[in-house]
PDB file of C-alpha atoms and ligand atoms in Angstrom:
ATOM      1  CA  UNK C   1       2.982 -23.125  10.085  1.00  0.00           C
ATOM      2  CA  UNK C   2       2.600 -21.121  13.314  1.00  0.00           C
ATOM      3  CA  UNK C   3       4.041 -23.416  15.207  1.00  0.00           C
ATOM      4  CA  UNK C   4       7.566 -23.451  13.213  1.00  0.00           C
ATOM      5  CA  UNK C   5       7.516 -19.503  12.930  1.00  0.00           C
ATOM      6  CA  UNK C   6       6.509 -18.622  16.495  1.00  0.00           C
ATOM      7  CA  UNK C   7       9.895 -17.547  17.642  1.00  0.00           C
ATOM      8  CA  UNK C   8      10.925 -14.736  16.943  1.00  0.00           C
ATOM      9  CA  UNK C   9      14.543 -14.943  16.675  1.00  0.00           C
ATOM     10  CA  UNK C  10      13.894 -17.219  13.389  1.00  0.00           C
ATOM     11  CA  UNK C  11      15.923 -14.813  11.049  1.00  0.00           C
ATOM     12  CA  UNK C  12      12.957 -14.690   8.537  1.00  0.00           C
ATOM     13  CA  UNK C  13      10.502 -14.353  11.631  1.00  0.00           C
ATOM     14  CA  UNK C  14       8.858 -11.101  10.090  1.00  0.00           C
ATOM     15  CA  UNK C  15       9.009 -11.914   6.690  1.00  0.00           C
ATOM     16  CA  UNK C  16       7.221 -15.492   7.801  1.00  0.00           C
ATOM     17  CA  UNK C  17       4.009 -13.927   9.777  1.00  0.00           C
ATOM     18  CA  UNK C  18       3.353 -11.401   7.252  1.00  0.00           C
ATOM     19  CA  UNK C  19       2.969 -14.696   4.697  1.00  0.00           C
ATOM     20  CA  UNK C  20       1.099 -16.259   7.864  1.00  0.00           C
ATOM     21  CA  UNK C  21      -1.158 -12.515   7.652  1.00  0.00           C
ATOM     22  CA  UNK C  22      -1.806 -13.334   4.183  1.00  0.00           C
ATOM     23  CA  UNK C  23      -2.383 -17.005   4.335  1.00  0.00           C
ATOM     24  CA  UNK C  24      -5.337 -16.330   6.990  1.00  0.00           C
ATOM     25  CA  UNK C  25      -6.690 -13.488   5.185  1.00  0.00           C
ATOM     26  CA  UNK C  26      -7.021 -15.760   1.972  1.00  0.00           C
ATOM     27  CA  UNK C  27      -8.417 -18.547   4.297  1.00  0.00           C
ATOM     28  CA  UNK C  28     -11.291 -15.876   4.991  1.00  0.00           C
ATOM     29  CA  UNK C  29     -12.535 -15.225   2.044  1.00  0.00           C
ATOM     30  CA  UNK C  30     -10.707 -11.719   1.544  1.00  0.00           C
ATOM     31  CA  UNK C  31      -8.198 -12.467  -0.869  1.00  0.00           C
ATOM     32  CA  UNK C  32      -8.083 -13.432  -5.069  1.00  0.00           C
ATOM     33  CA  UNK C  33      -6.228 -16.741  -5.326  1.00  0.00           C
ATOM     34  CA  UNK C  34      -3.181 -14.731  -6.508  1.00  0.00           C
ATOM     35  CA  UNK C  35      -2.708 -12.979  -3.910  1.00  0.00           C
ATOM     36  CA  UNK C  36       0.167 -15.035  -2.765  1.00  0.00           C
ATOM     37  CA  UNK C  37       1.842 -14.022  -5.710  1.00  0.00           C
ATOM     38  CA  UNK C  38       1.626 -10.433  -6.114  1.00  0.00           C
ATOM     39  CA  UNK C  39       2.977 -10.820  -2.094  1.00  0.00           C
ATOM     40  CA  UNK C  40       5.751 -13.129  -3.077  1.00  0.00           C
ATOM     41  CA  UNK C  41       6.859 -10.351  -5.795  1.00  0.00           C
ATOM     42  CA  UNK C  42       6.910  -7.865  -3.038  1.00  0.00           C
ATOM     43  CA  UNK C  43       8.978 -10.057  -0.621  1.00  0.00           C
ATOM     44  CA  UNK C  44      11.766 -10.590  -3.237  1.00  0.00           C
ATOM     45  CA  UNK C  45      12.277  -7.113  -4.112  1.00  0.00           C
ATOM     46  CA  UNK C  46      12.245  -6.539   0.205  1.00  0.00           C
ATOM     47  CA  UNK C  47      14.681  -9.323   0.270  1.00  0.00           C
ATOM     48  CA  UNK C  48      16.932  -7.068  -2.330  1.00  0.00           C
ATOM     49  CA  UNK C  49      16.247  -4.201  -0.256  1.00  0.00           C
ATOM     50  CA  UNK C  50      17.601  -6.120   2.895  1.00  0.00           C
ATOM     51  CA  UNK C  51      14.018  -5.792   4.633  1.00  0.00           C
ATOM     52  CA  UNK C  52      14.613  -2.143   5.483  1.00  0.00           C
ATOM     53  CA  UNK C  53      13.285   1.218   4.829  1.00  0.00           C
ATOM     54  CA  UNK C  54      16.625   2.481   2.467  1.00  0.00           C
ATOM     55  CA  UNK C  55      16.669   6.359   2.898  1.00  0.00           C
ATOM     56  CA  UNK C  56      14.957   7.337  -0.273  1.00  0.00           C
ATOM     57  CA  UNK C  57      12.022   5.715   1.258  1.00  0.00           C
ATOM     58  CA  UNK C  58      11.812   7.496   4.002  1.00  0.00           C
ATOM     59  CA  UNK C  59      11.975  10.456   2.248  1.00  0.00           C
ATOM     60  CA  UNK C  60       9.376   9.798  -0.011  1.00  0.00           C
ATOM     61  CA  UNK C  61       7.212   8.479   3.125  1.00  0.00           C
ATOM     62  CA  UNK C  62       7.648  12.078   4.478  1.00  0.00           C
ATOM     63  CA  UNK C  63       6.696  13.524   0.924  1.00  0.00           C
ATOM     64  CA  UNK C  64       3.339  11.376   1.261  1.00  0.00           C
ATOM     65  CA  UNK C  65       2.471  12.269   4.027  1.00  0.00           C
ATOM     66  CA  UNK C  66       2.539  15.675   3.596  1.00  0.00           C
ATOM     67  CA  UNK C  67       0.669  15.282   0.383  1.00  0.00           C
ATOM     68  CA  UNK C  68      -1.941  13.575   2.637  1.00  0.00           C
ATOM     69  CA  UNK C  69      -2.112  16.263   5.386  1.00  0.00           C
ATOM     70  CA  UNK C  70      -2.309  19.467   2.527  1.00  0.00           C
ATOM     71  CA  UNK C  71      -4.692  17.477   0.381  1.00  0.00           C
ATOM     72  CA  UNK C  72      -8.220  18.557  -0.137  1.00  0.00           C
ATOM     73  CA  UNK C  73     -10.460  15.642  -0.723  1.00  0.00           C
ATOM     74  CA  UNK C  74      -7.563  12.186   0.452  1.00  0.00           C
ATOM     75  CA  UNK C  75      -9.036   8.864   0.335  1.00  0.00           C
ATOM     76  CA  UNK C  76      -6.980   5.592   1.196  1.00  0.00           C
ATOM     77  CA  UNK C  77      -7.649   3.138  -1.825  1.00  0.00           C
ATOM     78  CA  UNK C  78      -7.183  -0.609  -0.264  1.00  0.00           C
ATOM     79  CA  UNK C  79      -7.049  -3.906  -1.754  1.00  0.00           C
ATOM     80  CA  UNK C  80      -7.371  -7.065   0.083  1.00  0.00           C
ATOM     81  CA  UNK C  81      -3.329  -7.288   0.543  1.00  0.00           C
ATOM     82  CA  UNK C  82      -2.910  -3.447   1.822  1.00  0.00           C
ATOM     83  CA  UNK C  83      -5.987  -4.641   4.451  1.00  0.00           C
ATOM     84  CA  UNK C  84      -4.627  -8.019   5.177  1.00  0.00           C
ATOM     85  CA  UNK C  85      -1.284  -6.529   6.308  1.00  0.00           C
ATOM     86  CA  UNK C  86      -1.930  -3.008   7.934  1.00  0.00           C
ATOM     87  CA  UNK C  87      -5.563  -2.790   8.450  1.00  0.00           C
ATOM     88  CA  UNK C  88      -4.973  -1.392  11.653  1.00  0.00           C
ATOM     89  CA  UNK C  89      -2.414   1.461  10.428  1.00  0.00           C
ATOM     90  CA  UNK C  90      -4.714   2.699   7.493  1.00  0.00           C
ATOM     91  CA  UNK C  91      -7.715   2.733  10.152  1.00  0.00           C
ATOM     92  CA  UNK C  92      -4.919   5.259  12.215  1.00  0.00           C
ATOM     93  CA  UNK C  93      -3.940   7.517   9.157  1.00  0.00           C
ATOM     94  CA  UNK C  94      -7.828   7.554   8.258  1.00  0.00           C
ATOM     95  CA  UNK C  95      -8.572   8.911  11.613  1.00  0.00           C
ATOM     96  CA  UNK C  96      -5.306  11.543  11.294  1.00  0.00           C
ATOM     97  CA  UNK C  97      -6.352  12.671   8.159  1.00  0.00           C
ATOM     98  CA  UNK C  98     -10.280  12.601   8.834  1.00  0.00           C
ATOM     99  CA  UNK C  99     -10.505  10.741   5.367  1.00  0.00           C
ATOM    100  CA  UNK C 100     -12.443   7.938   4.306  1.00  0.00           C
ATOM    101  CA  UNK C 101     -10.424   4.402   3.245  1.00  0.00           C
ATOM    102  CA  UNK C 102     -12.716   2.933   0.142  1.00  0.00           C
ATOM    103  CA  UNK C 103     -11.813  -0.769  -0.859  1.00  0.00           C
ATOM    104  CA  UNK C 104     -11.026  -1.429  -4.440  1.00  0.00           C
ATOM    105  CA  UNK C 105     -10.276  -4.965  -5.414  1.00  0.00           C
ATOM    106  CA  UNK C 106      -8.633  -6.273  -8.993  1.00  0.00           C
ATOM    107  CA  UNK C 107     -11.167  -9.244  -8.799  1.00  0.00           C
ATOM    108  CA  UNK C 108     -13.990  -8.114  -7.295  1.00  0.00           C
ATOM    109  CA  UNK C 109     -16.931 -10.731  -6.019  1.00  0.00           C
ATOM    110  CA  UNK C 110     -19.656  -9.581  -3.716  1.00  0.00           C
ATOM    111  CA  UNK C 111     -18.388 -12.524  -1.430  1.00  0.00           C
ATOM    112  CA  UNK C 112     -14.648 -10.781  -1.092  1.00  0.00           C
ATOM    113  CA  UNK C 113     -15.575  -7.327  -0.601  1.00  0.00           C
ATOM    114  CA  UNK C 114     -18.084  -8.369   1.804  1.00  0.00           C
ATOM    115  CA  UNK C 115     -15.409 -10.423   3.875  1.00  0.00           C
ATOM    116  CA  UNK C 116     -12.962  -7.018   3.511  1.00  0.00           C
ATOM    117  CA  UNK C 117     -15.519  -4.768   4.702  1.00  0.00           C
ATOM    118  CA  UNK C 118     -16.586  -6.931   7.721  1.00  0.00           C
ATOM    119  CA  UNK C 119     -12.713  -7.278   8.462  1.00  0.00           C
ATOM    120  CA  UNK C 120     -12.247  -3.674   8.476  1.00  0.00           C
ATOM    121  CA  UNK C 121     -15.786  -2.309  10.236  1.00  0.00           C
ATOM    122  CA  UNK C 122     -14.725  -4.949  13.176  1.00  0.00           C
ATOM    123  CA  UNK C 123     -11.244  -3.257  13.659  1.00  0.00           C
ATOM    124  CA  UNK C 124     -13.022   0.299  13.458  1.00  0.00           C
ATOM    125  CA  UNK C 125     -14.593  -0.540  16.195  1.00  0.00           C
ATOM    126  CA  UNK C 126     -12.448  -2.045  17.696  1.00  0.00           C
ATOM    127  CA  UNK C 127     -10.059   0.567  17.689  1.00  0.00           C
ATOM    128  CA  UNK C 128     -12.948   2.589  18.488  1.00  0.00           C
ATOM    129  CA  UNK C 129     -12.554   4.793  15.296  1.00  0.00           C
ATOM    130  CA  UNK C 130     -15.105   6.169  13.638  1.00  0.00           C
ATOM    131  CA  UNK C 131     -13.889   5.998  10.125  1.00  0.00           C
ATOM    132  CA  UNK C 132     -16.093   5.724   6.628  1.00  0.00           C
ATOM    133  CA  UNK C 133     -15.422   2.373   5.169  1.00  0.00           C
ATOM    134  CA  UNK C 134     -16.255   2.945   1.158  1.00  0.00           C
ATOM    135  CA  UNK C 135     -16.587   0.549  -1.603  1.00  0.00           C
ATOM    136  CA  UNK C 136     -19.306  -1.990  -1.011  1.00  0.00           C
ATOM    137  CA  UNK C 137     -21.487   0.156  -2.987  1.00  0.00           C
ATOM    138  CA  UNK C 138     -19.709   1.826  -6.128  1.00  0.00           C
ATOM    139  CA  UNK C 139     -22.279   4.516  -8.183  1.00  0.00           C
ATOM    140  CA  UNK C 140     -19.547   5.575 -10.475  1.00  0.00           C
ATOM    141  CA  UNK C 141     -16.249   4.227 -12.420  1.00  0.00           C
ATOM    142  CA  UNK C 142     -12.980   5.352 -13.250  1.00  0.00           C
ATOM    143  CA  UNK C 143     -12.245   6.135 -17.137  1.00  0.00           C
ATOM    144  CA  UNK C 144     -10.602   4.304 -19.275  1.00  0.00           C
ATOM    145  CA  UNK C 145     -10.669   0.671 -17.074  1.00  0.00           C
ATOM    146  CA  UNK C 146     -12.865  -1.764 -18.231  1.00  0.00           C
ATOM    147  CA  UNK C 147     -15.108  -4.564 -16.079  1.00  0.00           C
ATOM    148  CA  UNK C 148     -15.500  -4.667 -12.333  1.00  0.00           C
ATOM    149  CA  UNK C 149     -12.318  -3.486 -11.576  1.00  0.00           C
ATOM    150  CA  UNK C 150     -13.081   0.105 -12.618  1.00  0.00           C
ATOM    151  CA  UNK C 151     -16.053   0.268 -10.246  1.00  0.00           C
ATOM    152  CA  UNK C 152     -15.227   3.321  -7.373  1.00  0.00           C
ATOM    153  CA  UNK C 153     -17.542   5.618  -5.324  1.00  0.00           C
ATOM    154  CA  UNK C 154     -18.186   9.106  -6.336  1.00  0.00           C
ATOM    155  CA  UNK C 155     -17.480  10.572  -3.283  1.00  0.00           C
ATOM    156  CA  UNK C 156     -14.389   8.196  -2.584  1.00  0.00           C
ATOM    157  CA  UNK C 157     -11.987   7.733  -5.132  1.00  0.00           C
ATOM    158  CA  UNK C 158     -14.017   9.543  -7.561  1.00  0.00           C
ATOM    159  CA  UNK C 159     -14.054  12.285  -6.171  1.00  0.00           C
ATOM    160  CA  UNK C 160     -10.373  12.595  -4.502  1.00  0.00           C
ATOM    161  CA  UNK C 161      -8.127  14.984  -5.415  1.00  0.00           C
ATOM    162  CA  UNK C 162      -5.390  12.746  -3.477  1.00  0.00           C
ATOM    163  CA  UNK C 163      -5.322   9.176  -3.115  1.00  0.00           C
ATOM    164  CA  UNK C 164      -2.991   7.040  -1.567  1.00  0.00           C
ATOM    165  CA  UNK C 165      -2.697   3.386  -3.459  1.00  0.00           C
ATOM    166  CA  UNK C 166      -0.696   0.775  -1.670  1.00  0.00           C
ATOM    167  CA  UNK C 167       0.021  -2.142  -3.870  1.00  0.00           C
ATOM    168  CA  UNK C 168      -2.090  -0.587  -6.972  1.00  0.00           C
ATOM    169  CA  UNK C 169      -1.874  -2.438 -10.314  1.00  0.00           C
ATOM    170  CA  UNK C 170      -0.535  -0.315 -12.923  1.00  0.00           C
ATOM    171  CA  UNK C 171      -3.737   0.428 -15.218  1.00  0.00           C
ATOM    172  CA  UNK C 172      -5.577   1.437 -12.084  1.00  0.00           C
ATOM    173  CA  UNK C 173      -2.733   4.097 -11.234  1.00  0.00           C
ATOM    174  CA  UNK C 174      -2.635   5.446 -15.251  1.00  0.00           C
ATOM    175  CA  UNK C 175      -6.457   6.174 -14.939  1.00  0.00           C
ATOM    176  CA  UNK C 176      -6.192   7.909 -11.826  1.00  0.00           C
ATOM    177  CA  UNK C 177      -3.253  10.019 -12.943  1.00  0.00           C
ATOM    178  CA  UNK C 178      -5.265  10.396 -16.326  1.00  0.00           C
ATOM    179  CA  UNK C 179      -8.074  11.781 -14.185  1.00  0.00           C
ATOM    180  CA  UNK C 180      -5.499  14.773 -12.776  1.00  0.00           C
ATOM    181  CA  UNK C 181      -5.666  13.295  -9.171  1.00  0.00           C
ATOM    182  CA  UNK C 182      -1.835  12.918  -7.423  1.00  0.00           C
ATOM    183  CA  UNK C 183      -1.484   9.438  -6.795  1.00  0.00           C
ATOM    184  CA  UNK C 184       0.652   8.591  -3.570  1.00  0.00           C
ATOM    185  CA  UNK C 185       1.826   4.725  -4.585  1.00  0.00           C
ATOM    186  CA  UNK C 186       3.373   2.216  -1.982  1.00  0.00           C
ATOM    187  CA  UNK C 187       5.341  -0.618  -4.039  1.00  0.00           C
ATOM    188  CA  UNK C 188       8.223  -2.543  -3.235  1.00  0.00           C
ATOM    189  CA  UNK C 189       8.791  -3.119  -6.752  1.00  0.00           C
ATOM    190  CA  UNK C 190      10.837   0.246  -8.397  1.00  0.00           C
ATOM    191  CA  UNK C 191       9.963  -0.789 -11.858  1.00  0.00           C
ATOM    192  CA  UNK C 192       6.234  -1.184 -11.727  1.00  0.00           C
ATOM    193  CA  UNK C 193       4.348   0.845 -13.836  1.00  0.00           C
ATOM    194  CA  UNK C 194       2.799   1.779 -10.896  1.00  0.00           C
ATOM    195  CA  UNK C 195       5.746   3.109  -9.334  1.00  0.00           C
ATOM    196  CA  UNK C 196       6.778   4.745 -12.589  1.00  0.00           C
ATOM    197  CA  UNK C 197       3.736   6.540 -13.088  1.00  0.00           C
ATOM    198  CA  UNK C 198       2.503   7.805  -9.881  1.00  0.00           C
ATOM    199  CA  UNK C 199       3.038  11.300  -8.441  1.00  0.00           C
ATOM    200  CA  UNK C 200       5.179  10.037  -5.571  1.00  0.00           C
ATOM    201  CA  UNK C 201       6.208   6.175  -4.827  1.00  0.00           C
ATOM    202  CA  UNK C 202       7.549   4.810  -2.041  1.00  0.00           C
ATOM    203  CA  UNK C 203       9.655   1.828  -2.895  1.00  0.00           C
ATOM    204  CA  UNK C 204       8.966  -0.041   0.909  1.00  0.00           C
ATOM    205  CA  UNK C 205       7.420  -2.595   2.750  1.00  0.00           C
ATOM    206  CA  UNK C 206       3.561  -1.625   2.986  1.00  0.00           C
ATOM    207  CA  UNK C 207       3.064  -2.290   7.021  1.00  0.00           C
ATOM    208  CA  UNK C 208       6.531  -0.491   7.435  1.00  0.00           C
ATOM    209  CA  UNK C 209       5.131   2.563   5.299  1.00  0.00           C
ATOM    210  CA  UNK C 210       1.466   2.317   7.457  1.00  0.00           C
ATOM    211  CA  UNK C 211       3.450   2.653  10.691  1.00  0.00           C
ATOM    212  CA  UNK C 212       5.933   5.627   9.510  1.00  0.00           C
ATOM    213  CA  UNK C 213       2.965   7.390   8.299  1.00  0.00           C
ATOM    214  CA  UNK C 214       1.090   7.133  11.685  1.00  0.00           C
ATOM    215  CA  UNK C 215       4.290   9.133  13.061  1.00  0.00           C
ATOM    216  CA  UNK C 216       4.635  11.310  10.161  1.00  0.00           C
ATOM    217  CA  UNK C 217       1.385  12.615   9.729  1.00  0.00           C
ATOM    218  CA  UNK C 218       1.191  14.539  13.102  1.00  0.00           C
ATOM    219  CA  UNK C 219       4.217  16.557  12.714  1.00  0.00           C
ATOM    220  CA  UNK C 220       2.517  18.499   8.937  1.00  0.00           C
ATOM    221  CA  UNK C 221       5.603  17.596   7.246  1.00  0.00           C
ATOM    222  CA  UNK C 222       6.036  20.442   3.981  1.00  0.00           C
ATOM    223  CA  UNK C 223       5.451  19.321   0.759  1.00  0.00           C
ATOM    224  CA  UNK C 224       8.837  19.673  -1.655  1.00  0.00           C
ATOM    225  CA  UNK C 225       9.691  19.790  -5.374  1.00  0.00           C
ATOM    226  CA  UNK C 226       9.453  15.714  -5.714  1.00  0.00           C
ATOM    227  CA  UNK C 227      11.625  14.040  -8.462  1.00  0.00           C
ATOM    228  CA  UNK C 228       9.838  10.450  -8.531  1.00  0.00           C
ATOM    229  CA  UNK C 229      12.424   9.401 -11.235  1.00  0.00           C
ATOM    230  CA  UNK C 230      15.272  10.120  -8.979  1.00  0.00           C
ATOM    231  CA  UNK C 231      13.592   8.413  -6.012  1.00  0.00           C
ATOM    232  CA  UNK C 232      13.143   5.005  -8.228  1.00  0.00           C
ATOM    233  CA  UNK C 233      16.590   5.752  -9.366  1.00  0.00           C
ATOM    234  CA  UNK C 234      17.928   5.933  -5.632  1.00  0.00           C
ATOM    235  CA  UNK C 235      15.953   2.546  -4.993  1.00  0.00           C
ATOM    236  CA  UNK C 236      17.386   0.577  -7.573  1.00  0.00           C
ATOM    237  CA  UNK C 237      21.031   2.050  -7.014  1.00  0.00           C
ATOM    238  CA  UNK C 238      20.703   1.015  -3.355  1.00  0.00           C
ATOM    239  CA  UNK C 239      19.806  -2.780  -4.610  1.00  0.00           C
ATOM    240  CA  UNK C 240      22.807  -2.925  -6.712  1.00  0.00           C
ATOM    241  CA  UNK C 241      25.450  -1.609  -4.560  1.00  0.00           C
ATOM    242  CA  UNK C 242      23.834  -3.807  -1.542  1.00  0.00           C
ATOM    243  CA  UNK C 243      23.846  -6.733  -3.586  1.00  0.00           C
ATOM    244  CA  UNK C 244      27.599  -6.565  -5.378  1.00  0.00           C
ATOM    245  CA  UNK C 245      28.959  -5.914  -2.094  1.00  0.00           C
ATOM    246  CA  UNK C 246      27.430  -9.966  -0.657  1.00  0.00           C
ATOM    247  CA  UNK C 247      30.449 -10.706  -3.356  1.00  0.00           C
ATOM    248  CA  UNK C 248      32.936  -8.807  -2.435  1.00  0.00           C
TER     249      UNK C 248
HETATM  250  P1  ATP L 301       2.386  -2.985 -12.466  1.00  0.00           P
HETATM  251  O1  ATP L 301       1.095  -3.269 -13.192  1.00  0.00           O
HETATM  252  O2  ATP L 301       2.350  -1.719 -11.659  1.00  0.00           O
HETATM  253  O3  ATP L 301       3.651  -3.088 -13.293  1.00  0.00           O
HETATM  254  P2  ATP L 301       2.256  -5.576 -11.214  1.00  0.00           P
HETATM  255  O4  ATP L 301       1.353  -6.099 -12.254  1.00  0.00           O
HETATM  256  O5  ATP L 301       3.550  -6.259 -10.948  1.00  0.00           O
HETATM  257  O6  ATP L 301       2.559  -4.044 -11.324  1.00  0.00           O
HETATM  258  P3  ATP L 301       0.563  -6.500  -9.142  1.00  0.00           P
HETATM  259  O7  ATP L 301       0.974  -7.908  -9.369  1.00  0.00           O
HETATM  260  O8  ATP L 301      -0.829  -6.075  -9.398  1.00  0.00           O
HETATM  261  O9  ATP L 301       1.480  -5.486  -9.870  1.00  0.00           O
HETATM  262  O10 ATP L 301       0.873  -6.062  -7.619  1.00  0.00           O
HETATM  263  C1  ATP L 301       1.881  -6.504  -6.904  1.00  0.00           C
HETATM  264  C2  ATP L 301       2.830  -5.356  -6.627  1.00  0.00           C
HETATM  265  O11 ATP L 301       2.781  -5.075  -5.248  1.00  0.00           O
HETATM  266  C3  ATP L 301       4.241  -5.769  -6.995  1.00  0.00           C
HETATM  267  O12 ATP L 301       4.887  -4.727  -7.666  1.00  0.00           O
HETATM  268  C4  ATP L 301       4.896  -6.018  -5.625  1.00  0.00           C
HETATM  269  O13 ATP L 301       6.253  -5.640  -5.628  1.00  0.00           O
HETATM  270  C5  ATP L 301       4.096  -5.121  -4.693  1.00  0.00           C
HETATM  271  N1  ATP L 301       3.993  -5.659  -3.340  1.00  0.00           N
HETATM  272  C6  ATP L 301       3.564  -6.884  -2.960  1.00  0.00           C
HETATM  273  N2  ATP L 301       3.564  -7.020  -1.628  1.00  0.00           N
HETATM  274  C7  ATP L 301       4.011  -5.843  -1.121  1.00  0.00           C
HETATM  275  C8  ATP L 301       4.196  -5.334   0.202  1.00  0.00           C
HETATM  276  N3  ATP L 301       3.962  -6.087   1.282  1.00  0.00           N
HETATM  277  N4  ATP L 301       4.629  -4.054   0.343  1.00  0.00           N
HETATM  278  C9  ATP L 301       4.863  -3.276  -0.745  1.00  0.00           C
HETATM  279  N5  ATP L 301       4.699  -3.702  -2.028  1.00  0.00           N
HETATM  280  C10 ATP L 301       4.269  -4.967  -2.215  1.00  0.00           C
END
């Protein structure tokens, strides 16, 4: 595979090493076997959203991260795909904020998280950051999930009174919400439930979020009157009118 993608004028070069960036992670032991999926979702609704962050996006990028930068308690929620693709970003807007990034997996084996928090203690130091990697042992659990999937850290996500969810299942998100926290989604799907029902969404690419936020961030951006609906609603008009005009 690397061979065939390594030049980058391929026209799907990007689109081709971020599969690559998944493919490796999986072949480490940090992802669930449908992890592939859940990515190829994502790229199709990019592919509709001609790989680029559409000005709604950007907006609501801004709106995040000056949620981020006014919130109280932030945490960074990861799952293996969010770490897989911008590891190194999230370790950044940790850092900004001075917040800690917990890991919180759908399918959660002591074998995967132990492969995600390896992956992500190597790059903090690395980076040399000095950033608290939560998750490997959770001593409390979100309301109303059932099973593994609802196991957090108290003073992580439990805790939080913002949390920032890239690629967050649905349920997950409702809990959260249900527990009064704002919940700052990443989704390039604009009819998830988890787009639907968090506080802000940003309907983008989840690396091309990470590295807007890393600019964002610094400059305290000021927190507005955000109408999620009519964000989603910009998102999807921007698909159609892209789309009908490949006919035209
Ligand atoms: P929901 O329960 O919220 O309706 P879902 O069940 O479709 O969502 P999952 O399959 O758990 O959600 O997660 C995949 C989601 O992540 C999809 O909505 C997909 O569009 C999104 N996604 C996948 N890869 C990326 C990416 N690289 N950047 C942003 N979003 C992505």
């Amino acid at each position: 595979m690397t061979e065939e993608i390594a030049d980058p004028s391929h026209p799907r070069y990007q689109s081709l090493m971020m599969r690559k960036k998944v493919s490796d992670a999986g072949a480490k032991g940090m992802l669930a076997e449908s992890a592939m999926i859940a990515h190829g979702r994502g790229e199709a609704f990019d592919y509709l959203l001609s790989e680029q962050t559409i000005d709604s996006a950007f907006a609501a990028t801004k709106e995040v991260a000056a949620r981020l930068v006014k919130a109280k308690k932030p945490v960074l929620s990861l799952n293996g795909n969010a770490i897989a693709l911008a590891a190194r970003e999230f370790l950044l807007i940790a850092s900004q904020l001075g917040c800690p990034i917990e890991i919180n997996i759908f399918y959660r084996t002591p074998q995967r998280m132990g492969a995600l928090l390896a992956h992500l203690k190597l790059l903090n130091t690395n980076l040399d950051l000095d950033v608290e990697i939560l998750g490997g042992v959770p001593d409390a659990r979100i309301p109303g999930l059932e099973g593994p999937r609802a196991a957090c850290q108290q003073k992580g996500i439990f805790e939080a009174d913002t949390i920032l969810v890239p690629l967050e299942d649905g349920d997950r998100c409702e809990a959260l919400i249900a527990m009064g926290k704002e919940v700052l989604v990443i989704d390039l799907n604009p009819l998830s439930r988890s787009a639907r029902t968090g506080t802000v969404a940003v309907v983008d690419e989840v690396t091309r979020v990470a590295k807007n936020l890393v600019q964002l961030i610094p400059q305290k951006p000021e927190i507005t009157d955000w109408n999620n609906d009519q964000a989603l609603q910009d998102a999807l008009n921007h698909i159609v009118k892209t789309m009908s005009k490949k006919f035209e």
